[in-house]
Amino acid sequence: MKSVQRWGIYMIDNICIVNPGDISTPRGGESRVITFAKSLSDHGFYVHLVVPEPKKEIPKDLQGIKIHTVPVYSKGGNLKNQFFKAVYLSKKAKKVVEENKAILQLEHSPFAGFATFMGCSKFVLDMHDLAWLDPTYSKYIGIRRFMGIFEKKGILQANVII
């Protein structure tokens, strides 16, 4: 395992960031991920970014970062799309982490909770906000309950929370 010394501490220099959002259409969370990935890369880390296939062009700020994309399931409703996207992202992330001996960083607590059910462990959770109150899930009482369970699992299983 390759490591680098920073501030007198030996650290792994490969980081795999997984973001379920479309990085080609930056919004708050995606802009945060892009800025964080670029900063890590600028400071000598090898950054892998696992994301859904972007709808537009990948931002130029991500030059030097290894982008791994997964297909986006497009048939069915929004919840079905999110489920398949989470499955594909989790599988790809596990593969990238194992092949590169990388630190895993998961964006969003519900996704992190889902990823733990898919076998992801020992990760950094970048928790932008709590999502179980999101209007997307408000009309589905059962789904809201599961979102809360996923979110709690993601938070409790994280090694570090940002």
N, CA and C of each residue as an Amber inpcrd file, in Angstrom:
protein
   486
   0.8520000  -1.1780000   0.0000000   0.0000000   0.0000000   0.0000000
   0.8960000   1.2390000   0.0000000   0.6770000   2.1020000  -0.9420000
   1.4500000   3.3210000  -1.0450000   0.8970000   4.3330000  -0.0420000
   1.7880000   5.0400000   0.6190000   1.3380000   6.0650000   1.5390000
   2.2670000   7.2620000   1.4330000   1.8110000   8.3890000   1.9010000
   2.6030000   9.6040000   1.9030000   2.5970000  10.1710000   3.3090000
   3.6520000  10.9480000   3.6190000   3.7030000  11.5470000   4.9370000
   3.2530000  12.9970000   4.8320000   2.2770000  13.3580000   5.6360000
   1.7970000  14.7320000   5.7080000   1.6930000  15.0950000   7.1840000
   2.2280000  16.2220000   7.5170000   2.1620000  16.7200000   8.8900000
   2.6410000  15.6870000   9.9050000   3.6610000  14.8960000   9.5130000
   4.2200000  13.9070000  10.4210000   3.3790000  12.6440000  10.5490000
   2.3340000  12.5130000   9.7460000   1.4390000  11.3610000   9.8180000
   1.4570000  10.6580000   8.4680000   1.5270000   9.3270000   8.4830000
   1.4660000   8.5880000   7.2270000   0.0100000   8.3740000   6.8430000
  -0.2760000   8.6830000   5.5980000  -1.6490000   8.6020000   5.1190000
  -1.6840000   7.8790000   3.7770000  -2.7920000   7.2470000   3.4860000
  -3.0090000   6.6670000   2.1620000  -3.2320000   7.8240000   1.1930000
  -2.6630000   7.7310000   0.0050000  -2.7830000   8.8460000  -0.9270000
  -3.8230000   8.6390000  -2.0230000  -4.5880000   7.5480000  -1.9910000
  -5.6670000   7.2970000  -2.9440000  -7.0080000   7.5090000  -2.2480000
  -7.8490000   8.3160000  -2.8570000  -9.1660000   8.5800000  -2.2890000
 -10.2130000   8.3460000  -3.3710000 -11.2650000   7.6180000  -3.0250000
 -12.3760000   7.3600000  -3.9360000 -13.6090000   8.0530000  -3.3720000
 -14.0570000   9.1010000  -4.0660000 -15.2400000   9.8500000  -3.6540000
 -16.4160000   9.3770000  -4.5060000 -17.5140000   9.0420000  -3.8580000
 -18.7060000   8.5730000  -4.5740000 -19.8280000   9.5840000  -4.3560000
 -20.3270000  10.1210000  -5.4630000 -21.3990000  11.1040000  -5.3900000
 -22.5640000  10.6640000  -6.2690000 -23.7650000  10.5090000  -5.7160000
 -24.9030000  10.0710000  -6.5220000 -25.5020000  11.1460000  -7.4230000
 -25.0390000  12.3890000  -7.3180000 -25.5830000  13.4700000  -8.1340000
 -24.8620000  13.6220000  -9.4660000 -25.4760000  14.3610000 -10.3690000
 -24.9180000  14.6180000 -11.6930000 -23.9150000  15.7700000 -11.6060000
 -22.6330000  15.4540000 -11.7580000 -21.6010000  16.4890000 -11.6320000
 -21.5530000  17.4390000 -12.8240000 -22.2490000  17.1030000 -13.9110000
 -22.2500000  18.0000000 -15.0680000 -23.2560000  19.1450000 -14.8930000
 -24.1010000  19.0430000 -13.8920000 -25.0580000  20.0960000 -13.5770000
 -24.8360000  20.5050000 -12.1260000 -23.7680000  21.2700000 -11.8730000
 -23.4310000  21.5930000 -10.4840000 -24.5320000  22.3680000  -9.7570000
 -24.8880000  21.8250000  -8.6220000 -25.7570000  22.4830000  -7.6590000
 -24.9330000  22.5380000  -6.3800000 -25.5260000  22.8030000  -5.2750000
 -24.7830000  22.9380000  -4.0250000 -23.9110000  21.7500000  -3.6930000
 -24.5170000  20.5530000  -3.6290000 -23.7710000  19.3500000  -3.2630000
 -22.7230000  18.9710000  -4.2880000 -23.0740000  19.0700000  -5.5630000
 -22.1320000  18.7010000  -6.6160000 -20.9740000  19.6900000  -6.6730000
 -21.2550000  20.9830000  -6.4930000 -20.1830000  21.9870000  -6.4660000
 -19.2380000  21.7160000  -5.3000000 -19.7930000  21.3180000  -4.1820000
 -18.9880000  20.9950000  -3.0090000 -18.0720000  19.8120000  -3.3010000
 -18.6020000  18.7650000  -3.9390000 -17.8300000  17.5710000  -4.2660000
 -16.7090000  17.9170000  -5.2490000 -17.0360000  18.6860000  -6.2880000
 -16.0390000  19.0780000  -7.2850000 -14.9110000  19.8760000  -6.6380000
 -15.2580000  20.8320000  -5.7990000 -14.2580000  21.6530000  -5.1240000
 -13.3840000  20.8050000  -4.2060000 -13.9960000  19.9010000  -3.4620000
 -13.2660000  19.0390000  -2.5360000 -12.3110000  18.1130000  -3.2920000
 -12.8060000  17.4820000  -4.3680000 -11.9860000  16.5660000  -5.1720000
 -10.8080000  17.3140000  -5.7950000 -11.0720000  18.4830000  -6.3500000
 -10.0180000  19.2860000  -6.9830000  -8.9660000  19.7020000  -5.9660000
  -9.3870000  20.1060000  -4.7980000  -8.4500000  20.5110000  -3.7450000
  -7.5670000  19.3440000  -3.3040000  -8.1800000  18.1720000  -3.1200000
  -7.3880000  16.9830000  -2.7540000  -6.3630000  16.6660000  -3.8440000
  -6.7940000  16.7300000  -5.0990000  -5.9010000  16.4660000  -6.2250000
  -4.7610000  17.4860000  -6.2630000  -5.0840000  18.7530000  -6.0590000
  -4.0730000  19.8160000  -6.0520000  -3.0500000  19.6350000  -4.9300000
  -3.4280000  18.9200000  -3.8750000  -2.5320000  18.6850000  -2.7420000
  -1.8550000  17.3150000  -2.8000000  -1.8300000  16.7020000  -3.9760000
  -1.0470000  15.5000000  -4.1830000  -1.7490000  14.1720000  -3.9930000
  -3.0340000  14.1880000  -3.7690000  -3.7690000  12.9320000  -3.6350000
  -4.2090000  12.4440000  -5.0060000  -4.3000000  11.1300000  -5.1640000
  -4.8670000  10.5300000  -6.3610000  -6.3580000  10.3690000  -6.0850000
  -7.1630000  11.1070000  -6.8050000  -8.5960000  11.1270000  -6.5360000
  -9.3510000  10.3730000  -7.6360000 -10.1870000   9.4570000  -7.2000000
 -11.1070000   8.7330000  -8.0780000 -12.4950000   9.2420000  -7.7310000
 -13.2620000   9.5850000  -8.7470000 -14.6140000  10.0770000  -8.5260000
 -15.5810000   9.1340000  -9.2210000 -16.4520000   8.4890000  -8.4300000
 -17.4460000   7.5570000  -8.9630000 -18.7830000   8.2910000  -8.9790000
 -19.3460000   8.4200000 -10.1820000 -20.5660000   9.2100000 -10.3640000
 -21.4670000   8.5720000 -11.4230000 -22.7490000   8.9510000 -11.4410000
 -23.6210000   8.5100000 -12.5410000 -23.1430000   9.1550000 -13.8490000
 -23.4730000   8.5090000 -14.9810000 -23.1170000   9.0930000 -16.2800000
 -23.6720000  10.5110000 -16.3480000 -22.8000000  11.4890000 -16.6040000
 -23.2830000  12.8740000 -16.6530000 -24.1440000  13.1330000 -17.8870000
 -25.1050000  14.0450000 -17.7260000 -25.9880000  14.4010000 -18.8360000
 -25.3210000  15.4040000 -19.7760000 -24.4050000  16.1870000 -19.2410000
 -23.6870000  17.1990000 -20.0260000 -22.1920000  16.9110000 -19.9360000
 -21.3790000  17.9190000 -20.2290000 -19.9260000  17.7760000 -20.1580000
 -19.4500000  17.7650000 -18.7160000 -18.3870000  16.9990000 -18.4670000
 -17.7720000  16.9700000 -17.1400000 -17.0310000  18.2920000 -16.9450000
 -17.1690000  18.9320000 -15.7840000 -16.5060000  20.2180000 -15.5480000
 -14.9870000  20.1320000 -15.7580000 -14.4320000  21.1860000 -16.3540000
 -12.9920000  21.2350000 -16.6260000 -12.1620000  21.2270000 -15.3360000
 -12.7730000  21.6290000 -14.2290000 -12.0720000  21.6330000 -12.9350000
 -11.6150000  20.2360000 -12.5230000 -12.1750000  19.2120000 -13.1330000
 -11.8770000  17.8410000 -12.7130000 -10.7470000  17.1980000 -13.5190000
  -9.9740000  18.0010000 -14.2580000  -8.8110000  17.4600000 -14.9590000
  -7.8410000  16.9130000 -13.9290000  -7.2630000  15.7530000 -14.2200000
  -6.3270000  15.1270000 -13.2960000  -6.9960000  14.1970000 -12.3010000
  -8.3110000  14.1400000 -12.3400000  -9.0630000  13.2640000 -11.4470000
  -9.6210000  12.1270000 -12.2890000  -9.4680000  10.9090000 -11.8110000
  -9.9590000   9.7320000 -12.5320000 -11.4620000   9.6280000 -12.2960000
 -12.2390000   9.7800000 -13.3790000 -13.6990000   9.7240000 -13.2940000
 -14.1630000   8.3220000 -13.6860000 -14.9540000   7.6940000 -12.8280000
 -15.5630000   6.3920000 -13.0950000 -17.0700000   6.6260000 -13.1430000
 -17.7000000   6.2800000 -14.2500000 -19.1430000   6.5080000 -14.3560000
 -19.9020000   5.1880000 -14.3530000 -21.1550000   5.2760000 -13.9400000
 -22.0490000   4.1190000 -13.9610000 -23.2910000   4.5200000 -14.7430000
 -23.9680000   3.5470000 -15.3740000 -25.1830000   3.8910000 -16.1240000
 -26.2890000   4.3590000 -15.1850000 -27.1240000   5.2110000 -15.7070000
 -28.2690000   5.6960000 -14.9470000 -29.4980000   4.9650000 -15.4580000
 -30.2060000   4.3290000 -14.5610000 -31.4240000   3.6210000 -14.9110000
 -32.4910000   4.6740000 -15.1790000 -33.1440000   4.6320000 -16.3290000
 -34.0530000   5.7200000 -16.6670000 -35.5240000   5.3410000 -16.7680000
 -35.8710000   4.0670000 -16.6800000 -37.2880000   3.6910000 -16.7760000
 -37.8790000   3.5600000 -15.3770000 -39.1170000   3.9170000 -15.2440000
 -39.7670000   3.8360000 -13.9400000 -39.7410000   5.1830000 -13.2510000
 -40.1310000   5.2050000 -12.0210000 -40.2010000   6.4530000 -11.2680000
 -38.8720000   6.8580000 -10.6630000 -38.8830000   7.9960000 -10.0320000
 -37.6950000   8.5600000  -9.4080000 -37.0920000   7.6140000  -8.3620000
 -37.9380000   6.9830000  -7.5420000 -37.4340000   6.0840000  -6.4980000
 -36.7420000   4.8670000  -7.1020000 -37.3020000   4.3200000  -8.1750000
 -36.6920000   3.1780000  -8.8470000 -35.3320000   3.5760000  -9.4180000
 -35.2540000   4.7540000 -10.0190000 -33.9920000   5.2500000 -10.5540000
 -32.9420000   5.3690000  -9.4480000 -33.3390000   5.9060000  -8.3110000
 -32.4020000   6.0830000  -7.2050000 -31.8990000   4.7410000  -6.6940000
 -32.7640000   3.7510000  -6.6420000 -32.3580000   2.4290000  -6.1780000
 -31.2820000   1.8460000  -7.0940000 -31.5440000   1.8180000  -8.4050000
 -30.5750000   1.2430000  -9.3340000 -29.2740000   2.0440000  -9.3660000
 -29.3840000   3.3470000  -9.2980000 -28.1930000   4.1920000  -9.2790000
 -27.3390000   3.8620000  -8.0500000 -27.9760000   3.7030000  -6.8910000
 -27.2510000   3.3700000  -5.6630000 -26.5700000   2.0010000  -5.7620000
 -27.2420000   1.0330000  -6.3730000 -26.6470000  -0.3000000  -6.5580000
 -25.3940000  -0.1960000  -7.4220000 -25.5180000   0.4570000  -8.5830000
 -24.3860000   0.5720000  -9.5070000 -23.2270000   1.3570000  -8.8990000
 -23.5410000   2.4580000  -8.2260000 -22.4860000   3.2690000  -7.6080000
 -21.7550000   2.4930000  -6.5080000 -22.5070000   1.7810000  -5.6810000
 -21.8950000   1.0140000  -4.5860000 -20.9750000  -0.0740000  -5.1210000
 -21.4280000  -0.8040000  -6.1340000 -20.5930000  -1.8670000  -6.7190000
 -19.3190000  -1.3010000  -7.3290000 -19.4500000  -0.2150000  -8.0860000
 -18.2890000   0.3980000  -8.7280000 -17.3240000   0.9380000  -7.6760000
 -17.8610000   1.5550000  -6.6320000 -17.0140000   2.1060000  -5.5700000
 -16.2000000   1.0100000  -4.8840000 -16.8550000  -0.1060000  -4.5550000
 -16.1370000  -1.2180000  -3.9210000 -14.9860000  -1.6810000  -4.8030000
 -15.2340000  -1.7950000  -6.0930000 -14.2120000  -2.2530000  -7.0340000
 -13.0380000  -1.2620000  -7.1060000 -13.3460000   0.0220000  -7.2190000
 -12.3010000   1.0520000  -7.3010000 -11.4710000   1.0800000  -6.0230000
 -12.1280000   1.0000000  -4.8770000 -11.4240000   1.0240000  -3.5850000
 -10.4930000  -0.1860000  -3.4660000 -10.9890000  -1.3670000  -3.8080000
 -10.1740000  -2.5810000  -3.7030000  -8.9970000  -2.5660000  -4.6740000
  -9.2320000  -2.1570000  -5.9110000  -8.1690000  -2.1460000  -6.9130000
  -7.0940000  -1.1100000  -6.6200000  -7.4610000  -0.0030000  -5.9950000
  -6.5210000   1.1010000  -5.7670000  -6.1140000   1.2690000  -4.3120000
  -6.6100000   0.3730000  -3.4370000  -6.3390000   0.4890000  -1.9960000
  -6.5920000   1.9290000  -1.5310000  -7.7790000   2.3960000  -1.8580000
  -8.1450000   3.7900000  -1.6130000  -9.0310000   3.9360000  -0.3820000
  -9.0250000   5.1260000   0.1440000  -9.9720000   5.5150000   1.1880000
 -11.3000000   5.7750000   0.4880000 -12.3890000   5.3120000   1.0600000
 -13.7070000   5.5170000   0.4790000 -14.3890000   6.7000000   1.1520000
 -14.8650000   7.6280000   0.3450000 -15.6410000   8.7560000   0.8540000
 -16.9950000   8.7500000   0.1710000 -18.0570000   8.6660000   0.9580000
 -19.4190000   8.6260000   0.4290000 -20.1160000   9.9500000   0.6910000
 -20.8180000  10.4290000  -0.3190000 -21.5700000  11.6780000  -0.2150000
 -23.0150000  11.3500000   0.1330000 -23.5500000  12.0150000   1.0970000
 -24.9590000  11.9130000   1.5120000 -25.2020000  10.6760000   2.3910000
 -25.8170000  10.9060000   3.5140000 -26.0510000   9.8410000   4.4810000
 -26.9960000   8.7410000   4.0190000 -28.0920000   9.0120000   3.2870000
 -28.9280000   7.8830000   2.8510000 -28.1690000   6.9720000   1.8930000
 -27.3890000   7.5630000   0.9890000 -26.5990000   6.7550000   0.0700000
 -25.5670000   5.9410000   0.8500000 -24.9380000   6.5310000   1.8490000
 -23.9560000   5.8050000   2.6580000 -24.6100000   4.6150000   3.3540000
 -25.8050000   4.8130000   3.8780000 -26.5230000   3.7100000   4.5140000
 -26.8160000   2.6010000   3.5310000 -27.2490000   2.9660000   2.3380000
 -27.5100000   1.9620000   1.3140000 -26.2200000   1.2370000   0.9470000
 -25.1370000   1.9770000   0.7980000 -23.8460000   1.3840000   0.4190000
 -23.3650000   0.3700000   1.4650000 -23.7020000   0.5860000   2.7360000
 -23.3060000  -0.3940000   3.7560000 -24.0270000  -1.7190000   3.5310000
 -25.2740000  -1.6600000   3.0740000 -25.9960000  -2.8930000   2.7650000
 -25.3950000  -3.6020000   1.5460000 -24.6940000  -2.8430000   0.7060000
 -24.0410000  -3.3970000  -0.4790000 -22.6020000  -3.8340000  -0.1800000
 -22.1840000  -3.7420000   1.0780000 -20.8680000  -4.2330000   1.4740000
 -19.7870000  -3.1830000   1.6330000 -20.1010000  -1.9110000   1.4760000
 -19.0950000  -0.8620000   1.6770000 -18.9020000  -0.6490000   3.1840000
 -17.6610000  -0.4740000   3.5820000 -17.3700000  -0.2560000   5.0020000
 -16.1300000   0.6190000   5.1390000 -15.8490000   1.0130000   6.3550000
 -14.6780000   1.8430000   6.6620000 -14.6010000   3.0430000   5.7260000
 -15.5790000   3.9280000   5.8310000 -15.6450000   5.0550000   4.9180000
 -15.7410000   6.3800000   5.6540000 -15.4480000   7.4270000   4.8950000
 -15.6520000   8.7980000   5.3400000 -17.0130000   9.2100000   4.8000000
 -17.8380000   9.7930000   5.6410000 -19.1530000  10.2710000   5.2160000
 -19.1170000  11.7830000   5.1280000 -19.3530000  12.3090000   3.9280000
 -19.5050000  13.7410000   3.7390000 -21.0040000  13.9930000   3.7720000
 -21.4700000  14.4380000   4.9080000 -22.9150000  14.5500000   5.1420000
 -23.3540000  15.9880000   4.9310000 -23.9520000  16.2550000   3.7910000
 -24.3780000  17.6120000   3.4660000 -25.5840000  18.0300000   4.2980000
 -26.4800000  17.1070000   4.5050000 -27.6830000  17.3940000   5.2780000
 -28.4180000  16.0820000   5.5350000 -29.4490000  16.1390000   6.3450000
 -30.2900000  14.9620000   6.5400000 -31.3590000  14.9630000   5.4560000
 -31.5900000  13.8150000   4.8240000 -32.4770000  13.7720000   3.6610000
 -33.8350000  13.1440000   3.9170000 -34.0460000  12.5010000   5.0510000
 -35.3010000  11.7700000   5.2090000 -36.5200000  12.6780000   5.2110000
 -36.3390000  13.9600000   5.4120000 -37.4650000  14.9050000   5.3370000
 -37.6190000  15.5070000   3.9420000 -36.7910000  15.0780000   3.0030000
 -36.8250000  15.5750000   1.6310000 -38.2270000  15.4090000   1.0600000
 -38.7480000  16.4320000   0.3680000 -40.1000000  16.3410000  -0.2230000
 -40.2690000  15.1710000  -1.1930000 -39.1610000  14.6920000  -1.7860000
 -39.2300000  13.5490000  -2.6920000 -39.8580000  12.3510000  -1.9920000
 -39.5960000  12.2170000  -0.6960000 -40.0450000  11.0500000   0.0450000
 -41.2750000  11.3220000   0.9080000 -41.7180000  12.5680000   1.0060000
 -42.7860000  12.9190000   1.9430000 -44.1230000  12.2590000   1.6210000
 -44.3780000  11.9850000   0.3400000 -45.6700000  11.3840000   0.0060000
 -45.6830000   9.8680000   0.1810000 -44.5300000   9.2880000   0.4450000
 -44.4250000   7.8430000   0.6410000 -44.0120000   7.5710000   2.0930000
 -44.9650000   7.3410000   2.9530000 -44.6900000   7.1610000   4.3800000
 -43.7070000   6.0070000   4.6060000 -43.9280000   4.8740000   3.9430000
 -43.0320000   3.7260000   4.1030000 -41.6250000   4.0260000   3.6400000
 -41.5070000   4.7470000   2.5410000 -40.1880000   5.1040000   2.0040000
 -39.4840000   6.0540000   2.9650000 -40.2240000   6.9990000   3.5260000
 -39.6200000   7.9220000   4.4990000 -39.0020000   7.1530000   5.6610000
 -39.7120000   6.1350000   6.1120000 -39.2060000   5.3300000   7.2320000
 -37.9000000   4.6280000   6.8360000 -37.8800000   4.0440000   5.6240000
 -36.6640000   3.3870000   5.1550000 -35.5230000   4.3840000   4.9670000
 -35.8200000   5.5820000   4.4910000 -34.7800000   6.6050000   4.3230000
 -34.1440000   6.9250000   5.6700000 -34.9790000   7.0210000   6.6880000
 -34.4510000   7.2680000   8.0270000 -33.5540000   6.1340000   8.4980000
 -33.9390000   4.8970000   8.2000000 -33.1270000   3.7310000   8.5740000
 -31.8020000   3.7450000   7.8220000 -31.8520000   3.9910000   6.5100000
 -30.6210000   4.0500000   5.7070000 -29.7060000   5.1530000   6.2180000
 -30.2930000   6.3140000   6.4770000 -29.5100000   7.4480000   6.9290000
 -28.8180000   7.1560000   8.2650000 -29.5620000   6.5880000   9.1870000
 -29.0060000   6.2610000  10.5030000 -27.8790000   5.2510000  10.3650000
 -28.0660000   4.2180000   9.5240000 -27.0300000   3.2200000   9.3140000
 -25.7790000   3.8490000   8.7270000 -25.9430000   4.7270000   7.7420000
 -24.7990000   5.4100000   7.1420000 -24.0280000   6.2410000   8.1550000
 -24.7450000   6.9350000   9.0050000 -24.0980000   7.7820000  10.0110000
 -23.3810000   6.9100000  11.0510000 -24.0260000   5.8380000  11.5040000
 -23.4240000   4.9980000  12.5320000 -22.2400000   4.1680000  12.0090000
 -22.2370000   3.8340000  10.7170000 -21.1680000   3.0040000  10.1550000
 -19.9580000   3.8190000   9.6830000 -20.0790000   5.1230000   9.5850000
 -18.9830000   5.9610000   9.1020000 -17.8290000   5.9720000  10.1020000
 -16.6130000   5.9040000   9.5910000 -15.4380000   6.0430000  10.4530000
 -15.2110000   7.5140000  10.8050000 -15.4650000   8.3660000   9.8290000
 -15.2880000   9.8130000   9.9960000 -16.4600000  10.4930000   9.3090000
 -16.9580000  11.5800000   9.9150000 -18.0360000  12.3660000   9.2980000
 -17.5350000  13.7820000   9.0850000 -17.7190000  14.2500000   7.8340000
 -17.3600000  15.6430000   7.5160000 -18.6350000  16.4510000   7.5350000
